PDB file of C-alpha atoms in Angstrom:
ATOM      1  CA  MET A   8      90.373 111.352 119.143  1.00 44.00           C
ATOM      2  CA  ALA A   9      93.540 110.296 120.967  1.00 49.00           C
ATOM      3  CA  LEU A  10      95.600 107.621 119.256  1.00 55.00           C
ATOM      4  CA  GLY A  11      96.895 104.593 121.167  1.00 65.00           C
ATOM      5  CA  LYS A  12     100.644 103.897 121.286  1.00 71.00           C
ATOM      6  CA  ARG A  13     100.498 101.150 118.649  1.00 67.00           C
ATOM      7  CA  LEU A  14      98.402 103.272 116.299  1.00 67.00           C
ATOM      8  CA  LYS A  15     100.705 106.259 116.776  1.00 74.00           C
ATOM      9  CA  ALA A  16     103.620 104.036 115.827  1.00 73.00           C
ATOM     10  CA  ALA A  17     101.758 102.871 112.707  1.00 71.00           C
ATOM     11  CA  TYR A  18     101.095 106.459 111.622  1.00 74.00           C
ATOM     12  CA  ALA A  19     104.690 107.451 112.361  1.00 80.00           C
ATOM     13  CA  ALA A  20     105.936 104.723 109.985  1.00 81.00           C
ATOM     14  CA  VAL A  21     104.141 106.278 106.999  1.00 85.00           C
ATOM     15  CA  ASP A  22     105.408 109.317 105.112  1.00 86.00           C
ATOM     16  CA  THR A  23     102.126 110.966 104.073  1.00 84.00           C
ATOM     17  CA  ASN A  24     103.894 113.027 101.400  1.00 87.00           C
ATOM     18  CA  LYS A  25     105.375 109.989  99.668  1.00 93.00           C
ATOM     19  CA  ALA A  26     103.831 107.601  97.160  1.00 94.00           C
ATOM     20  CA  TYR A  27     105.112 104.062  97.774  1.00 95.00           C
ATOM     21  CA  GLU A  28     105.647 101.195  95.349  1.00 96.00           C
ATOM     22  CA  LEU A  29     102.660  98.828  95.595  1.00 96.00           C
ATOM     23  CA  LYS A  30     104.362  95.993  97.485  1.00 95.00           C
ATOM     24  CA  ALA A  31     105.890  98.417  99.989  1.00 95.00           C
ATOM     25  CA  ALA A  32     102.500 100.094 100.469  1.00 96.00           C
ATOM     26  CA  VAL A  33     100.824  96.746 101.124  1.00 97.00           C
ATOM     27  CA  LYS A  34     103.446  95.878 103.745  1.00 95.00           C
ATOM     28  CA  LEU A  35     102.953  99.240 105.473  1.00 94.00           C
ATOM     29  CA  VAL A  36      99.181  98.755 105.567  1.00 95.00           C
ATOM     30  CA  LYS A  37      99.527  95.240 107.002  1.00 94.00           C
ATOM     31  CA  ASP A  38     102.057  96.421 109.591  1.00 91.00           C
ATOM     32  CA  GLY A  39      99.765  99.317 110.514  1.00 89.00           C
ATOM     33  CA  ALA A  40      96.706  97.135 111.140  1.00 90.00           C
ATOM     34  CA  LYS A  41      96.944  97.017 114.922  1.00 85.00           C
ATOM     35  CA  ALA A  42      93.301  96.536 115.922  1.00 86.00           C
ATOM     36  CA  LYS A  43      92.133  93.491 117.875  1.00 88.00           C
ATOM     37  CA  PHE A  44      89.995  92.367 114.927  1.00 92.00           C
ATOM     38  CA  ASP A  45      90.928  91.390 111.381  1.00 94.00           C
ATOM     39  CA  GLU A  46      90.797  94.768 109.653  1.00 95.00           C
ATOM     40  CA  THR A  47      89.544  95.198 106.102  1.00 95.00           C
ATOM     41  CA  VAL A  48      92.077  96.516 103.600  1.00 97.00           C
ATOM     42  CA  GLU A  49      90.550  99.152 101.344  1.00 96.00           C
ATOM     43  CA  VAL A  50      91.691 100.795  98.144  1.00 97.00           C
ATOM     44  CA  ALA A  51      90.643 104.343  97.213  1.00 96.00           C
ATOM     45  CA  LEU A  52      91.020 105.644  93.673  1.00 96.00           C
ATOM     46  CA  ASN A  53      90.775 109.188  92.374  1.00 96.00           C
ATOM     47  CA  LEU A  54      89.583 108.981  88.783  1.00 96.00           C
ATOM     48  CA  GLY A  55      89.599 111.653  86.097  1.00 95.00           C
ATOM     49  CA  VAL A  56      85.824 111.533  85.616  1.00 95.00           C
ATOM     50  CA  ASP A  57      82.755 113.541  86.580  1.00 92.00           C
ATOM     51  CA  PRO A  58      80.036 110.955  87.348  1.00 90.00           C
ATOM     52  CA  ARG A  59      77.341 113.625  87.065  1.00 90.00           C
ATOM     53  CA  HIS A  60      77.676 113.015  83.313  1.00 92.00           C
ATOM     54  CA  ALA A  61      76.259 109.711  82.062  1.00 90.00           C
ATOM     55  CA  ASP A  62      79.210 109.106  79.733  1.00 93.00           C
ATOM     56  CA  GLN A  63      81.641 109.397  82.659  1.00 94.00           C
ATOM     57  CA  MET A  64      80.030 106.916  85.044  1.00 92.00           C
ATOM     58  CA  VAL A  65      82.321 104.102  86.182  1.00 94.00           C
ATOM     59  CA  ARG A  66      80.567 100.984  87.375  1.00 90.00           C
ATOM     60  CA  GLY A  67      81.288  97.292  87.251  1.00 91.00           C
ATOM     61  CA  VAL A  68      82.008  94.057  89.050  1.00 90.00           C
ATOM     62  CA  VAL A  69      85.157  91.993  89.568  1.00 93.00           C
ATOM     63  CA  THR A  70      85.911  88.652  91.206  1.00 91.00           C
ATOM     64  CA  LEU A  71      89.027  89.018  93.329  1.00 94.00           C
ATOM     65  CA  PRO A  72      91.419  86.066  92.891  1.00 93.00           C
ATOM     66  CA  ASN A  73      91.835  85.569  96.644  1.00 94.00           C
ATOM     67  CA  GLY A  74      88.331  86.535  97.769  1.00 91.00           C
ATOM     68  CA  THR A  75      87.460  89.359 100.140  1.00 91.00           C
ATOM     69  CA  GLY A  76      87.624  87.529 103.465  1.00 91.00           C
ATOM     70  CA  LYS A  77      84.173  88.909 104.168  1.00 87.00           C
ATOM     71  CA  THR A  78      81.021  86.904 104.817  1.00 89.00           C
ATOM     72  CA  VAL A  79      78.493  88.134 102.259  1.00 91.00           C
ATOM     73  CA  ARG A  80      74.786  87.653 102.933  1.00 95.00           C
ATOM     74  CA  VAL A  81      72.801  87.231  99.723  1.00 97.00           C
ATOM     75  CA  ALA A  82      69.083  87.748  99.115  1.00 97.00           C
ATOM     76  CA  VAL A  83      67.487  86.320  95.967  1.00 98.00           C
ATOM     77  CA  PHE A  84      64.153  87.116  94.341  1.00 98.00           C
ATOM     78  CA  ALA A  85      63.161  83.855  92.669  1.00 97.00           C
ATOM     79  CA  LYS A  86      60.356  81.291  92.504  1.00 96.00           C
ATOM     80  CA  GLY A  87      60.086  77.550  91.928  1.00 96.00           C
ATOM     81  CA  ASP A  88      63.181  75.760  90.640  1.00 97.00           C
ATOM     82  CA  ARG A  89      65.226  78.953  90.590  1.00 97.00           C
ATOM     83  CA  ALA A  90      64.485  79.515  94.270  1.00 97.00           C
ATOM     84  CA  ASP A  91      65.635  75.956  95.029  1.00 97.00           C
ATOM     85  CA  GLN A  92      68.811  76.500  92.994  1.00 97.00           C
ATOM     86  CA  ALA A  93      69.559  79.719  94.869  1.00 97.00           C
ATOM     87  CA  LEU A  94      69.176  77.996  98.236  1.00 97.00           C
ATOM     88  CA  LYS A  95      71.407  75.100  97.193  1.00 97.00           C
ATOM     89  CA  ALA A  96      74.048  77.604  96.036  1.00 96.00           C
ATOM     90  CA  GLY A  97      74.109  79.183  99.499  1.00 96.00           C
ATOM     91  CA  ALA A  98      71.656  82.097  99.328  1.00 97.00           C
ATOM     92  CA  ASP A  99      70.724  83.359 102.796  1.00 97.00           C
ATOM     93  CA  ILE A 100      67.238  84.664 101.950  1.00 96.00           C
ATOM     94  CA  VAL A 101      65.022  83.615  99.042  1.00 97.00           C
ATOM     95  CA  GLY A 102      61.517  84.804  98.224  1.00 96.00           C
ATOM     96  CA  ALA A 103      59.282  86.871  95.982  1.00 96.00           C
ATOM     97  CA  GLU A 104      56.406  89.058  97.203  1.00 96.00           C
ATOM     98  CA  ASP A 105      57.115  87.896 100.770  1.00 96.00           C
ATOM     99  CA  LEU A 106      60.733  89.068 100.473  1.00 97.00           C
ATOM    100  CA  ALA A 107      59.545  92.411  99.088  1.00 97.00           C
ATOM    101  CA  GLU A 108      57.262  92.866 102.113  1.00 96.00           C
ATOM    102  CA  ARG A 109      60.124  92.016 104.423  1.00 95.00           C
ATOM    103  CA  ILE A 110      62.325  94.669 102.789  1.00 96.00           C
ATOM    104  CA  GLN A 111      59.536  97.263 102.861  1.00 95.00           C
ATOM    105  CA  ALA A 112      59.263  96.613 106.590  1.00 94.00           C
ATOM    106  CA  GLY A 113      62.914  97.565 106.996  1.00 93.00           C
ATOM    107  CA  GLN A 114      64.449  94.097 107.287  1.00 94.00           C
ATOM    108  CA  ILE A 115      67.441  94.589 105.012  1.00 95.00           C
ATOM    109  CA  ASP A 116      69.846  92.078 106.515  1.00 94.00           C
ATOM    110  CA  PHE A 117      71.828  91.243 103.376  1.00 95.00           C
ATOM    111  CA  ASP A 118      74.771  92.623 101.393  1.00 92.00           C
ATOM    112  CA  ARG A 119      73.835  91.608  97.836  1.00 94.00           C
ATOM    113  CA  CYS A 120      70.485  91.299  96.090  1.00 97.00           C
ATOM    114  CA  ILE A 121      69.916  89.070  93.050  1.00 97.00           C
ATOM    115  CA  ALA A 122      66.713  88.638  91.026  1.00 98.00           C
ATOM    116  CA  THR A 123      65.392  86.624  88.101  1.00 97.00           C
ATOM    117  CA  PRO A 124      64.134  88.845  85.252  1.00 97.00           C
ATOM    118  CA  ASP A 125      60.497  87.788  85.748  1.00 96.00           C
ATOM    119  CA  LEU A 126      60.493  89.219  89.282  1.00 97.00           C
ATOM    120  CA  MET A 127      61.930  92.631  88.441  1.00 96.00           C
ATOM    121  CA  ALA A 128      58.407  94.077  88.444  1.00 95.00           C
ATOM    122  CA  VAL A 129      58.258  93.191  92.156  1.00 96.00           C
ATOM    123  CA  VAL A 130      61.810  94.381  92.815  1.00 97.00           C
ATOM    124  CA  GLY A 131      61.188  97.611  90.906  1.00 95.00           C
ATOM    125  CA  ARG A 132      58.785  98.774  93.601  1.00 95.00           C
ATOM    126  CA  LEU A 133      61.693  98.677  96.060  1.00 96.00           C
ATOM    127  CA  GLY A 134      63.880 101.115  94.136  1.00 94.00           C
ATOM    128  CA  LYS A 135      63.666 103.876  96.732  1.00 94.00           C
ATOM    129  CA  VAL A 136      64.709 101.427  99.447  1.00 95.00           C
ATOM    130  CA  LEU A 137      67.367  99.361  97.679  1.00 95.00           C
ATOM    131  CA  GLY A 138      68.742 102.018  95.301  1.00 92.00           C
ATOM    132  CA  PRO A 139      70.325 104.368  97.870  1.00 90.00           C
ATOM    133  CA  ARG A 140      71.975 101.356  99.531  1.00 90.00           C
ATOM    134  CA  GLY A 141      73.510 100.144  96.282  1.00 88.00           C
ATOM    135  CA  LEU A 142      71.493  96.925  96.482  1.00 93.00           C
ATOM    136  CA  MET A 143      69.235  97.259  93.450  1.00 95.00           C
ATOM    137  CA  PRO A 144      69.704  94.274  91.086  1.00 95.00           C
ATOM    138  CA  ASN A 145      71.133  95.284  87.729  1.00 92.00           C
ATOM    139  CA  PRO A 146      71.607  93.136  84.610  1.00 92.00           C
ATOM    140  CA  ARG A 147      74.914  94.855  83.787  1.00 87.00           C
ATOM    141  CA  MET A 148      76.246  93.780  87.175  1.00 87.00           C
ATOM    142  CA  GLY A 149      75.091  90.197  86.735  1.00 91.00           C
ATOM    143  CA  THR A 150      72.539  90.480  89.526  1.00 95.00           C
ATOM    144  CA  VAL A 151      69.490  90.202  87.241  1.00 96.00           C
ATOM    145  CA  THR A 152      69.884  86.729  85.786  1.00 96.00           C
ATOM    146  CA  MET A 153      68.305  83.326  85.331  1.00 97.00           C
ATOM    147  CA  ASP A 154      71.565  81.778  86.552  1.00 97.00           C
ATOM    148  CA  VAL A 155      70.861  82.578  90.179  1.00 97.00           C
ATOM    149  CA  ALA A 156      73.096  79.760  91.411  1.00 96.00           C
ATOM    150  CA  GLY A 157      76.089  81.178  89.540  1.00 95.00           C
ATOM    151  CA  ALA A 158      75.345  84.695  90.777  1.00 95.00           C
ATOM    152  CA  VAL A 159      75.078  83.522  94.391  1.00 96.00           C
ATOM    153  CA  LYS A 160      78.337  81.583  94.188  1.00 93.00           C
ATOM    154  CA  ALA A 161      80.093  84.594  92.634  1.00 91.00           C
ATOM    155  CA  ALA A 162      78.812  86.914  95.369  1.00 91.00           C
ATOM    156  CA  LYS A 163      79.920  84.489  98.063  1.00 91.00           C
ATOM    157  CA  GLY A 164      83.257  83.784  96.410  1.00 87.00           C
ATOM    158  CA  GLY A 165      84.863  87.199  96.330  1.00 85.00           C
ATOM    159  CA  GLN A 166      82.936  89.234  93.801  1.00 89.00           C
ATOM    160  CA  VAL A 167      83.112  92.988  94.407  1.00 90.00           C
ATOM    161  CA  GLU A 168      80.834  95.600  92.877  1.00 88.00           C
ATOM    162  CA  PHE A 169      82.223  99.087  92.369  1.00 92.00           C
ATOM    163  CA  ARG A 170      80.731 102.441  91.476  1.00 90.00           C
ATOM    164  CA  VAL A 171      82.390 105.839  91.338  1.00 93.00           C
ATOM    165  CA  GLU A 172      81.095 108.465  93.753  1.00 90.00           C
ATOM    166  CA  LYS A 173      80.880 112.212  93.271  1.00 84.00           C
ATOM    167  CA  ALA A 174      84.227 113.961  92.905  1.00 89.00           C
ATOM    168  CA  GLY A 175      85.498 110.901  91.031  1.00 94.00           C
ATOM    169  CA  VAL A 176      86.340 108.833  94.119  1.00 95.00           C
ATOM    170  CA  LEU A 177      85.958 105.051  94.042  1.00 95.00           C
ATOM    171  CA  GLN A 178      86.501 102.867  97.128  1.00 94.00           C
ATOM    172  CA  ALA A 179      86.265  99.147  97.858  1.00 93.00           C
ATOM    173  CA  GLY A 180      87.421  96.471 100.265  1.00 94.00           C
ATOM    174  CA  VAL A 181      90.019  94.195  98.659  1.00 95.00           C
ATOM    175  CA  GLY A 182      90.807  91.752 101.453  1.00 95.00           C
ATOM    176  CA  LYS A 183      91.739  91.438 105.101  1.00 96.00           C
ATOM    177  CA  ALA A 184      94.862  92.433 106.988  1.00 95.00           C
ATOM    178  CA  SER A 185      95.430  88.728 107.732  1.00 96.00           C
ATOM    179  CA  PHE A 186      95.883  88.017 104.008  1.00 97.00           C
ATOM    180  CA  SER A 187      99.438  87.533 102.783  1.00 96.00           C
ATOM    181  CA  GLU A 188     101.142  90.454 101.047  1.00 97.00           C
ATOM    182  CA  GLU A 189     101.039  88.467  97.807  1.00 97.00           C
ATOM    183  CA  ALA A 190      97.287  87.799  98.072  1.00 97.00           C
ATOM    184  CA  LEU A 191      96.507  91.455  98.782  1.00 97.00           C
ATOM    185  CA  THR A 192      98.747  92.615  95.936  1.00 97.00           C
ATOM    186  CA  GLU A 193      97.009  90.230  93.503  1.00 96.00           C
ATOM    187  CA  ASN A 194      93.573  91.419  94.643  1.00 96.00           C
ATOM    188  CA  ILE A 195      94.500  95.099  94.338  1.00 96.00           C
ATOM    189  CA  LYS A 196      95.898  94.627  90.833  1.00 96.00           C
ATOM    190  CA  ALA A 197      92.814  92.651  89.747  1.00 95.00           C
ATOM    191  CA  PHE A 198      90.522  95.345  91.131  1.00 96.00           C
ATOM    192  CA  ILE A 199      92.357  98.217  89.451  1.00 95.00           C
ATOM    193  CA  GLU A 200      92.542  96.311  86.159  1.00 95.00           C
ATOM    194  CA  ALA A 201      88.744  95.920  86.284  1.00 95.00           C
ATOM    195  CA  VAL A 202      88.272  99.640  86.982  1.00 96.00           C
ATOM    196  CA  THR A 203      90.641 100.440  84.114  1.00 95.00           C
ATOM    197  CA  ARG A 204      88.632  98.204  81.745  1.00 94.00           C
ATOM    198  CA  ALA A 205      85.503 100.073  82.844  1.00 94.00           C
ATOM    199  CA  LYS A 206      86.922 103.414  81.672  1.00 94.00           C
ATOM    200  CA  PRO A 207      83.970 105.353  80.209  1.00 94.00           C
ATOM    201  CA  THR A 208      83.937 106.914  76.762  1.00 91.00           C
ATOM    202  CA  GLY A 209      83.612 110.409  78.224  1.00 90.00           C
ATOM    203  CA  ALA A 210      86.797 110.204  80.318  1.00 90.00           C
ATOM    204  CA  LYS A 211      89.430 112.653  79.091  1.00 88.00           C
ATOM    205  CA  GLY A 212      93.035 113.138  80.167  1.00 91.00           C
ATOM    206  CA  THR A 213      94.519 111.042  82.987  1.00 93.00           C
ATOM    207  CA  TYR A 214      92.022 108.392  84.086  1.00 95.00           C
ATOM    208  CA  LEU A 215      93.731 106.819  87.130  1.00 95.00           C
ATOM    209  CA  LYS A 216      95.014 109.878  88.983  1.00 95.00           C
ATOM    210  CA  LYS A 217      95.692 108.730  92.552  1.00 95.00           C
ATOM    211  CA  VAL A 218      95.668 105.471  94.514  1.00 96.00           C
ATOM    212  CA  ALA A 219      95.750 104.970  98.276  1.00 96.00           C
ATOM    213  CA  LEU A 220      95.486 101.966 100.590  1.00 96.00           C
ATOM    214  CA  SER A 221      94.381 101.760 104.205  1.00 95.00           C
ATOM    215  CA  SER A 222      93.094  99.319 106.770  1.00 94.00           C
ATOM    216  CA  THR A 223      89.958  99.918 108.840  1.00 92.00           C
ATOM    217  CA  MET A 224      91.817 101.597 111.705  1.00 90.00           C
ATOM    218  CA  GLY A 225      95.213 102.232 110.155  1.00 89.00           C
ATOM    219  CA  PRO A 226      96.856 105.106 108.301  1.00 89.00           C
ATOM    220  CA  GLY A 227      96.338 105.806 104.614  1.00 91.00           C
ATOM    221  CA  VAL A 228      99.269 104.988 102.334  1.00 95.00           C
ATOM    222  CA  LYS A 229      99.709 106.609  98.902  1.00 96.00           C
ATOM    223  CA  VAL A 230     100.669 104.248  96.082  1.00 97.00           C
ATOM    224  CA  GLU A 231     102.719 104.910  92.960  1.00 95.00           C
ATOM    225  CA  VAL A 232     100.277 104.432  90.083  1.00 94.00           C
ATOM    226  CA  ALA A 233     103.077 103.207  87.805  1.00 91.00           C
ATOM    227  CA  SER A 234     103.936 100.369  90.205  1.00 91.00           C
ATOM    228  CA  ILE A 235     100.393  99.000  89.914  1.00 88.00           C
ATOM    229  CA  GLN A 236     100.314  99.079  86.149  1.00 75.00           C
ATOM    230  CA  ALA A 237     103.767  97.528  85.799  1.00 63.00           C
TER     231      ALA A 237
END
């Protein structure tokens, strides 16, 4: 695909063989975000794990201090008072069996799914639909809870779920190109600290091996690992 003049200039500004100090990398990513929309800034980590082994799975959740800049649509499986609480907290879709039917019919127009424990029997039937999309509620992630209002507010307020993929790669959006350099730097550090805390017992040797940043349409920028942990 041919690159436009502005995008070519953005790529030309990055030395792909060099790992930059975090603040310099953030500036390069912001400067390279030349699209006509507010690009998402993403971080990609190469971890020293093999997620095919249960004791090397990396999974967790973190609330970014400056939010994600993304509008998150939240579905909640709840009844009665809990359903009312979810709606008041800002949930976009609330239901029980009716919500399950809607999902089975292919209407999956949400980014996060939360459920009260008593409705997990209903949600469990949707595993083959929600699981591959990373939407299955999980108590370890705080998405199976009686505090549905708190879970909805967290999801809307900048909470990011993460899970390592095969080959030990972990990726997530950590803000928008319109964010200040300081806000992006804070978010990136908070995200990587959370991934570091989630280090599994089976991880051996170097855990955080490589870090790179990019915007939706911009070039990838390697980051010095030491500059993040400083």
